[in-house]
Coordinates of C-alpha atoms in Angstrom, one line a residue:
X1 CA 134.8 110.6 107.3
X2 CA 134.6 113.6 109.6
X3 CA 132.5 111.8 112.1
X4 CA 134.5 112.8 115.2
X5 CA 134.1 110.7 118.3
X6 CA 130.5 109.7 117.8
X7 CA 129.3 106.5 119.3
X8 CA 128.7 103.7 116.7
X9 CA 125.2 102.4 117.3
X10 CA 125.1 99.8 114.6
X11 CA 127.7 98.3 112.3
X12 CA 127.1 96.0 109.3
X13 CA 130.1 94.4 107.6
X14 CA 130.3 92.5 104.3
X15 CA 126.5 91.9 104.2
X16 CA 125.4 89.5 101.5
X17 CA 121.9 88.2 100.9
X18 CA 120.9 85.6 98.3
X19 CA 117.4 84.5 97.4
X20 CA 117.8 81.0 95.9
X21 CA 120.4 81.6 93.2
X22 CA 119.9 85.3 93.0
X23 CA 122.3 87.6 94.9
X24 CA 120.3 90.7 96.0
X25 CA 123.2 92.5 97.8
X26 CA 126.8 91.6 98.1
X27 CA 129.6 92.6 100.6
X28 CA 127.9 95.8 101.8
X29 CA 129.3 97.9 104.7
X30 CA 127.1 100.3 106.5
X31 CA 127.2 102.0 109.9
X32 CA 125.1 104.3 112.0
X33 CA 126.4 106.8 114.5
X34 CA 124.5 108.3 117.5
X35 CA 122.9 111.7 116.7
X36 CA 123.2 111.5 112.9
X37 CA 120.9 111.2 109.9
X38 CA 122.4 108.8 107.5
X39 CA 120.9 108.8 104.0
X40 CA 120.8 105.4 102.1
X41 CA 120.5 106.2 98.4
X42 CA 120.1 104.2 95.2
X43 CA 117.7 103.3 92.5
X44 CA 114.8 100.9 93.1
X45 CA 116.5 97.4 93.1
X46 CA 119.8 98.8 94.4
X47 CA 119.4 96.8 97.6
X48 CA 118.4 99.6 100.1
X49 CA 115.3 97.8 101.4
X50 CA 117.0 94.4 101.5
X51 CA 119.8 95.8 103.6
X52 CA 117.4 97.6 106.0
X53 CA 115.1 94.5 106.3
X54 CA 118.2 92.5 107.4
X55 CA 118.9 95.1 110.1
X56 CA 115.2 95.1 111.1
X57 CA 115.1 91.3 111.4
X58 CA 112.7 90.8 108.5
X59 CA 115.4 88.9 106.5
X60 CA 118.2 86.8 107.7
X61 CA 121.6 87.5 106.1
X62 CA 123.4 85.0 104.0
X63 CA 126.8 86.1 105.2
X64 CA 128.4 89.1 107.0
X65 CA 128.3 90.5 110.5
X66 CA 125.9 92.9 112.3
X67 CA 126.7 94.6 115.6
X68 CA 124.5 96.7 117.7
X69 CA 126.2 98.7 120.5
X70 CA 129.4 96.7 119.8
X71 CA 127.8 93.3 120.3
X72 CA 127.2 90.9 117.4
X73 CA 123.5 90.1 116.9
X74 CA 121.5 87.5 115.0
X75 CA 117.9 88.6 114.5
X76 CA 115.3 86.0 113.8
X77 CA 112.4 88.4 113.7
X78 CA 111.5 92.1 113.8
X79 CA 110.6 91.5 117.4
X80 CA 114.2 90.6 118.1
X81 CA 115.4 93.8 116.3
X82 CA 113.0 96.0 118.2
X83 CA 114.2 94.4 121.5
X84 CA 117.7 95.4 120.5
X85 CA 116.7 99.0 119.8
X86 CA 116.0 99.0 116.1
X87 CA 112.8 100.7 114.9
X88 CA 111.4 101.2 111.4
X89 CA 108.8 103.6 109.9
X90 CA 107.9 101.7 106.7
X91 CA 106.8 103.4 103.4
X92 CA 103.5 101.4 103.5
X93 CA 101.8 102.0 106.8
X94 CA 101.6 98.7 108.9
X95 CA 99.0 99.3 111.5
X96 CA 95.8 97.6 112.7
X97 CA 93.0 99.9 111.5
X98 CA 90.3 98.4 113.9
X99 CA 92.5 98.9 117.0
X100 CA 92.9 102.2 118.8
X101 CA 96.0 104.4 118.6
X102 CA 97.1 103.2 122.1
X103 CA 96.5 99.5 121.2
X104 CA 98.7 99.9 118.1
X105 CA 101.5 101.3 120.1
X106 CA 101.5 98.3 122.4
X107 CA 101.3 95.6 119.7
X108 CA 104.2 93.1 120.4
X109 CA 105.1 94.9 123.6
X110 CA 104.4 94.0 127.2
X111 CA 101.4 95.9 128.5
X112 CA 101.1 97.2 132.0
X113 CA 98.5 95.3 134.1
X114 CA 96.4 96.1 137.1
X115 CA 96.7 94.1 140.3
X116 CA 93.9 91.7 139.4
X117 CA 95.6 90.9 136.1
X118 CA 93.7 92.9 133.6
X119 CA 95.4 95.4 131.2
X120 CA 95.8 98.9 132.7
X121 CA 94.3 100.9 129.8
X122 CA 94.7 104.1 131.7
X123 CA 98.4 103.7 132.1
X124 CA 98.8 102.7 128.5
X125 CA 96.9 105.8 127.3
X126 CA 99.1 108.0 129.6
X127 CA 102.2 106.6 128.0
X128 CA 100.7 107.1 124.6
X129 CA 99.9 110.8 125.4
X130 CA 103.4 111.4 126.7
X131 CA 105.1 110.1 123.5
X132 CA 102.7 112.1 121.2
X133 CA 103.4 115.2 123.3
X134 CA 107.1 114.7 122.6
X135 CA 106.2 114.6 118.9
X136 CA 104.0 117.7 119.2
X137 CA 101.1 115.7 117.8
X138 CA 97.5 116.1 119.1
X139 CA 95.8 112.8 118.8
X140 CA 92.9 111.1 120.6
X141 CA 94.8 108.0 121.8
X142 CA 91.5 106.2 122.3
X143 CA 90.3 106.6 118.6
X144 CA 90.5 103.9 116.0
X145 CA 93.4 104.1 113.6
X146 CA 91.0 103.7 110.6
X147 CA 89.6 107.2 111.1
X148 CA 93.1 108.9 110.9
X149 CA 94.9 110.6 108.1
X150 CA 98.0 109.0 106.5
X151 CA 100.2 111.6 108.1
X152 CA 98.9 110.8 111.6
X153 CA 99.3 107.1 110.9
X154 CA 102.9 107.8 110.1
X155 CA 103.3 109.6 113.4
X156 CA 101.9 106.5 115.1
X157 CA 104.6 104.4 113.4
X158 CA 107.2 106.9 114.7
X159 CA 105.7 106.8 118.2
X160 CA 105.9 103.0 118.2
X161 CA 109.7 103.3 117.7
X162 CA 110.0 105.9 120.4
X163 CA 107.9 104.1 122.9
X164 CA 110.2 101.1 122.5
X165 CA 113.1 103.5 123.1
X166 CA 114.7 102.7 119.8
X167 CA 118.4 103.6 119.4
X168 CA 118.2 103.5 115.6
X169 CA 115.1 104.4 113.5
X170 CA 114.8 103.6 109.8
X171 CA 112.6 106.0 107.7
X172 CA 111.6 104.6 104.3
X173 CA 110.2 107.3 102.0
X174 CA 108.5 109.0 104.9
X175 CA 107.3 112.1 103.1
X176 CA 105.7 110.4 100.1
X177 CA 102.2 111.0 101.3
X178 CA 102.7 114.1 103.5
X179 CA 101.8 117.8 102.8
X180 CA 104.5 120.4 103.1
X181 CA 103.3 121.3 106.6
X182 CA 103.4 117.7 107.7
X183 CA 106.8 117.3 106.2
X184 CA 108.1 120.2 108.2
X185 CA 106.7 118.6 111.3
X186 CA 108.5 115.4 110.5
X187 CA 111.8 117.2 110.0
X188 CA 111.4 118.8 113.4
X189 CA 110.9 115.3 114.9
X190 CA 114.0 114.0 113.2
X191 CA 116.1 116.9 114.4
X192 CA 114.9 116.2 118.0
X193 CA 115.8 112.5 117.6
X194 CA 119.3 113.6 116.5
X195 CA 119.7 115.8 119.5
X196 CA 118.6 112.9 121.8
X197 CA 121.4 110.8 120.3
X198 CA 119.2 108.5 118.2
X199 CA 120.7 107.3 114.9
X200 CA 118.4 107.9 111.9
X201 CA 118.5 106.0 108.5
X202 CA 116.7 108.1 105.9
X203 CA 115.7 106.6 102.5
X204 CA 114.2 109.0 100.0
X205 CA 114.2 109.7 96.3
X206 CA 113.8 113.5 97.0
X207 CA 117.3 114.9 96.7
X208 CA 116.3 118.3 98.2
X209 CA 115.3 116.5 101.4
X210 CA 118.6 114.6 101.6
X211 CA 120.7 117.7 101.3
X212 CA 118.6 119.5 103.9
X213 CA 118.5 117.0 106.8
X214 CA 121.2 114.4 106.3
X215 CA 124.7 114.3 107.7
X216 CA 126.1 111.4 105.7
X217 CA 125.2 109.5 102.6
X218 CA 125.8 105.9 101.5
X219 CA 125.1 105.0 97.9
X220 CA 124.2 101.5 96.6
X221 CA 124.0 100.4 93.0
X222 CA 123.0 97.0 91.7
X223 CA 123.3 95.4 95.1
X224 CA 126.8 96.7 95.7
X225 CA 128.3 99.5 97.9
X226 CA 129.4 102.5 95.8
X227 CA 130.3 105.3 98.2
X228 CA 129.9 106.6 101.8
X229 CA 130.9 110.1 103.0
X230 CA 129.8 113.2 104.8
X231 CA 127.1 115.3 103.0
X232 CA 129.5 118.1 102.2
X233 CA 131.4 115.8 99.8
X234 CA 128.4 115.4 97.5
X235 CA 126.6 117.6 95.1
X236 CA 123.3 116.7 93.6
X237 CA 125.0 116.0 90.2
X238 CA 127.6 113.8 91.9
X239 CA 125.0 111.9 93.9
X240 CA 122.9 111.1 90.8
X241 CA 125.9 110.0 88.8
X242 CA 126.9 107.6 91.6
X243 CA 123.4 106.2 91.7
X244 CA 122.6 105.8 88.0
X245 CA 125.9 106.3 86.2
X246 CA 125.0 109.5 84.5
X247 CA 124.7 113.2 85.6
X248 CA 121.5 115.0 86.6
X249 CA 121.5 117.0 83.4
X250 CA 120.9 113.9 81.3
X251 CA 117.9 112.7 83.3
X252 CA 115.4 115.1 81.7
X253 CA 114.5 114.3 78.1
X254 CA 112.6 117.0 76.2
X255 CA 113.1 117.6 72.6
X256 CA 112.0 120.6 70.5
X257 CA 108.2 120.6 70.5
X258 CA 106.2 120.7 67.3
X259 CA 103.0 122.2 68.6
X260 CA 99.8 121.9 66.5
X261 CA 96.1 122.7 66.9
X262 CA 94.2 123.0 70.1
X263 CA 93.1 119.5 71.3
X264 CA 91.6 120.3 74.8
X265 CA 90.0 123.6 75.7
X266 CA 88.7 124.4 79.3
X267 CA 86.6 127.5 79.9
X268 CA 85.5 128.7 83.3
X269 CA 85.6 125.2 84.8
X270 CA 84.4 124.9 88.4
X271 CA 83.7 122.1 90.9
X272 CA 82.1 123.3 94.1
X273 CA 84.5 123.4 97.0
X274 CA 87.4 122.3 94.9
X275 CA 88.3 124.8 92.2
X276 CA 86.7 127.7 90.4
X277 CA 86.7 129.5 87.1
X278 CA 89.7 127.7 85.6
X279 CA 90.5 128.2 81.9
X280 CA 93.3 126.8 79.8
X281 CA 94.0 124.8 76.6
X282 CA 96.4 122.1 75.5
X283 CA 97.6 121.7 71.9
X284 CA 98.9 118.8 69.9
X285 CA 102.4 117.9 70.9
X286 CA 102.3 120.2 74.0
X287 CA 103.2 119.4 77.6
X288 CA 101.4 121.8 79.9
X289 CA 102.7 121.6 83.4
X290 CA 100.5 122.3 86.4
X291 CA 102.2 123.4 89.6
X292 CA 101.0 124.5 93.0
X293 CA 101.0 123.5 96.7
X294 CA 99.3 120.4 97.9
X295 CA 95.6 121.2 98.2
X296 CA 95.6 123.8 95.5
X297 CA 93.2 121.9 93.4
X298 CA 95.5 120.5 90.7
X299 CA 94.6 116.8 91.1
X300 CA 90.9 117.8 91.4
X301 CA 91.0 119.4 87.9
X302 CA 92.5 116.3 86.5
X303 CA 89.9 114.1 88.1
X304 CA 87.1 116.4 86.9
X305 CA 88.3 116.2 83.3
X306 CA 88.4 112.4 83.7
X307 CA 84.9 112.3 85.0
X308 CA 85.8 111.2 88.6
X309 CA 84.7 114.5 90.2
X310 CA 81.5 116.5 89.2
X311 CA 81.8 119.7 87.2
X312 CA 79.4 122.3 88.4
X313 CA 80.0 124.9 85.7
X314 CA 82.2 125.6 82.7
X315 CA 82.8 124.3 79.2
X316 CA 85.1 121.5 78.1
X317 CA 85.9 121.2 74.4
X318 CA 87.8 118.5 72.5
X319 CA 88.9 119.5 69.0
X320 CA 86.5 122.5 69.3
X321 CA 83.5 120.4 70.1
X322 CA 81.8 120.7 73.5
X323 CA 81.7 117.5 75.5
X324 CA 80.1 116.5 78.8
X325 CA 82.2 114.0 80.7
X326 CA 80.2 112.3 83.5
X327 CA 82.4 109.2 84.1
X328 CA 85.8 107.7 83.4
X329 CA 84.1 105.6 80.7
X330 CA 83.0 108.8 79.0
X331 CA 86.5 110.2 79.2
X332 CA 88.2 107.1 77.8
X333 CA 85.7 107.1 74.9
X334 CA 86.9 110.6 74.2
X335 CA 90.5 109.4 74.2
X336 CA 91.3 110.9 77.6
X337 CA 93.3 108.9 80.1
X338 CA 94.3 109.7 83.7
X339 CA 97.4 108.5 85.6
X340 CA 96.4 108.8 89.3
X341 CA 98.5 110.4 92.0
X342 CA 98.4 107.3 94.3
X343 CA 99.2 104.2 92.2
X344 CA 98.7 101.6 94.9
X345 CA 95.2 102.5 95.9
X346 CA 93.9 104.2 92.7
X347 CA 95.9 102.7 89.8
X348 CA 96.5 99.1 90.6
X349 CA 95.0 95.9 92.0
X350 CA 98.0 94.6 93.8
X351 CA 97.2 90.9 94.2
X352 CA 96.4 90.6 90.4
X353 CA 99.0 89.9 87.8
X354 CA 100.9 92.4 85.7
X355 CA 99.1 91.3 82.6
X356 CA 95.7 91.7 84.3
X357 CA 96.5 95.2 85.5
X358 CA 97.8 96.3 82.1
X359 CA 94.6 95.1 80.4
X360 CA 92.2 96.3 83.1
X361 CA 91.1 99.5 81.4
X362 CA 90.8 97.8 77.9
X363 CA 88.8 94.6 78.7
X364 CA 86.1 95.6 76.2
X365 CA 88.6 95.2 73.3
X366 CA 89.9 91.9 74.7
X367 CA 86.6 90.3 75.5
X368 CA 84.1 88.4 73.3
X369 CA 80.9 86.8 74.5
X370 CA 82.1 87.5 78.1
X371 CA 85.4 85.7 77.7
X372 CA 88.8 87.3 77.8
X373 CA 91.2 86.6 74.9
X374 CA 94.2 85.7 77.1
X375 CA 96.5 85.3 74.1
X376 CA 95.9 88.9 73.0
X377 CA 96.1 90.1 76.6
X378 CA 99.6 88.5 76.9
X379 CA 100.7 89.9 73.6
X380 CA 99.8 93.4 74.7
X381 CA 101.3 93.0 78.1
X382 CA 104.5 91.6 76.8
X383 CA 104.8 94.6 74.4
X384 CA 104.5 97.1 77.2
X385 CA 106.8 95.2 79.5
X386 CA 109.4 95.4 76.8
X387 CA 108.7 99.0 75.7
X388 CA 108.8 100.4 79.2
X389 CA 111.5 98.1 80.5
X390 CA 109.5 96.7 83.4
X391 CA 112.3 94.8 85.0
X392 CA 112.1 91.4 86.6
X393 CA 108.6 91.0 85.3
X394 CA 106.6 88.2 83.7
X395 CA 103.0 88.6 82.7
X396 CA 101.7 86.3 85.4
X397 CA 103.7 87.9 88.3
X398 CA 101.6 89.7 91.0
X399 CA 102.1 93.5 90.6
X400 CA 102.6 93.7 94.4
X401 CA 106.0 92.1 94.0
X402 CA 107.4 94.9 91.8
X403 CA 109.4 97.9 92.9
X404 CA 107.6 101.3 93.1
X405 CA 109.1 102.4 89.8
X406 CA 108.0 99.3 88.0
X407 CA 104.5 99.5 89.5
X408 CA 104.3 103.0 88.1
X409 CA 105.3 101.7 84.6
X410 CA 102.4 99.1 84.8
X411 CA 100.0 102.0 85.5
X412 CA 101.4 103.9 82.5
X413 CA 101.1 100.7 80.4
X414 CA 97.5 100.4 81.4
X415 CA 96.6 103.9 80.2
X416 CA 98.7 103.6 77.0
X417 CA 96.8 100.5 75.9
X418 CA 93.8 102.9 75.4
X419 CA 95.8 104.7 72.6
X420 CA 94.8 108.2 74.1
X421 CA 95.0 111.6 72.5
X422 CA 94.9 113.5 75.9
X423 CA 96.9 112.4 78.9
X424 CA 96.5 113.7 82.4
X425 CA 99.6 112.6 84.4
X426 CA 99.1 113.3 88.1
X427 CA 102.5 113.1 89.9
X428 CA 103.8 110.5 87.4
X429 CA 107.2 110.1 89.1
X430 CA 106.2 110.3 92.8
X431 CA 108.1 107.8 95.0
X432 CA 110.2 106.3 92.2
X433 CA 113.9 106.3 91.8
X434 CA 116.0 108.5 89.5
X435 CA 116.5 105.9 86.8
X436 CA 112.8 105.2 86.5
X437 CA 112.0 108.9 86.5
X438 CA 114.3 109.3 83.5
X439 CA 112.5 106.6 81.6
X440 CA 109.1 108.2 82.4
X441 CA 110.5 111.6 81.1
X442 CA 111.6 109.9 77.9
X443 CA 108.2 108.4 77.4
X444 CA 106.5 111.8 78.0
X445 CA 108.8 113.3 75.4
X446 CA 108.0 110.5 72.9
X447 CA 104.3 111.0 73.4
X448 CA 104.5 114.7 72.9
X449 CA 106.5 114.0 69.7
X450 CA 103.6 111.8 68.5
X451 CA 101.3 114.8 68.9
X452 CA 99.6 113.8 72.2
X453 CA 98.3 116.6 74.4
X454 CA 99.6 116.2 77.9
X455 CA 98.7 117.8 81.3
X456 CA 101.6 117.2 83.7
X457 CA 100.6 117.7 87.3
X458 CA 103.6 117.7 89.6
X459 CA 104.9 119.0 92.9
X460 CA 108.5 118.8 91.8
X461 CA 109.5 122.1 90.2
X462 CA 112.6 120.9 88.4
X463 CA 110.3 118.3 86.7
X464 CA 107.7 120.9 85.7
X465 CA 110.4 123.4 84.5
X466 CA 112.3 120.9 82.5
X467 CA 109.5 118.9 80.9
X468 CA 106.8 121.6 80.2
X469 CA 106.2 123.9 77.2
X470 CA 103.9 126.0 79.3
X471 CA 103.3 126.1 83.1
X472 CA 100.0 126.8 84.9
X473 CA 100.1 127.6 88.6
X474 CA 97.2 127.0 91.0
X475 CA 96.5 128.5 94.5
X476 CA 93.5 127.6 96.6
X477 CA 91.4 126.4 93.7
X478 CA 92.2 129.3 91.4
X479 CA 94.6 129.6 88.4
X480 CA 97.1 132.3 89.5
X481 CA 99.8 132.1 86.9
X482 CA 100.7 131.0 83.4
X483 CA 104.3 131.0 82.1
X484 CA 106.1 130.1 78.9
X485 CA 109.0 127.8 79.1
X486 CA 111.6 130.5 78.6
X487 CA 110.2 132.9 81.2
X488 CA 109.3 130.4 84.0
X489 CA 111.5 130.3 87.1
X490 CA 111.2 128.6 90.5
X491 CA 110.8 132.0 92.1
X492 CA 107.9 133.1 89.8
X493 CA 106.1 129.8 90.2
X494 CA 106.6 129.9 94.0
X495 CA 105.1 133.4 94.3
X496 CA 102.1 132.4 92.2
X497 CA 101.6 129.1 94.1
X498 CA 101.6 130.9 97.4
X499 CA 99.1 133.6 96.2
X500 CA 101.6 136.4 96.8
X501 CA 101.6 137.4 93.1
X502 CA 99.8 136.5 90.0
X503 CA 101.9 135.2 87.1
X504 CA 101.8 137.1 83.9
X505 CA 99.4 135.5 81.4
X506 CA 101.1 134.7 78.1
X507 CA 99.9 134.6 74.6
X508 CA 99.3 131.0 73.6
X509 CA 98.4 131.6 69.9

């Protein structure tokens, strides 16, 4: 294993968890050493979250042993786990928005009191400032959490673990909502935790992050242990094959394009304060990738074309005819659909059923005299559940109970019911596992084969390079590069995205 004499902070042996008659994980071994970052990898449904929720006291184990600092433990709650030195930074922020930063740090923790018995707010705020100073985060600890960015909320979650002096901290998809700069700050924090002897469990679908910051990897598949070893024993291709059973090269599905006439034409498009003078076109059967750093204006272009954001100047044409899109309803009538970047807040209504979410954008065709044709809704939903392999799903199941990858497939189903001609896909594979990504790529290829015009907005360069026929690059609201599939490289795209150099404009005729 190459772990030397490092102290074992936590050891899980032969862990099994059953829900009724379903076995979620079986006989899994996992350990965490002091001063290491241990990646826990696998597809959605592989058992990662279940295993970590057992360690964090959210679930009880059906069988197996858990030891912390050499002592066997039985956690009945997350409070028990935190008292034993286990902290967790969840993918979905779990804070009280109406409380202050300081108050959130002390939830579930004994608060210092003054002599007369009241809470010592001053001392609490002093402790809060000290922990944020360690994190190199400048926050007003007296402000309400509801006014803060997602990145700062995540730093509060980290601070909660530190203020409890956690020995082990679990990070679940921590960079999913962070900018590049915020991600760098998080990596700095993780490095400092390592140096302080804290054990870090890191769960992420972003392979480049795993190979950058992790020391060891454990792979799960279908609820079973597959492999554990030091990072040097893995390549990206080997890791993907262990997770999904096939190599990285087989994940991207893109056939030979049969590109036809221009479907969407954008000339000098601008939206004040967001982007300016953007021109491009997309043709039948063509996937046009759009790359650039976060904040470059990529999503804003997609939202403007879909009628979410106002267009202040420029011309949009569909099949050569100028159109004026003022709302999403206008866009959908013109056969344009938009897959939003943030599925949970922008694409789904989580408490509602899978069927209701799939039909949400098409109620007009399912409604007569104000009543929904539930039989037709079920037929449509069942078709897309089968077509997109939405696993573990029935039409009536709340969409909140699905994994991230399956939730994304529900959003895709919702837009496909509209039978679009133009698809704007904004970060279509963000936060989903390798297997689900492969299925999304296959669908994109099939849609292009049907003659659909597709704008693929993505921060993942391998995705853009592998799936696009042409690539547009944005920098600070301006189009700085355009490359054909054969000439595009990560270096060229990176230079154009940073504003260092303009990409060569290509002939699109």
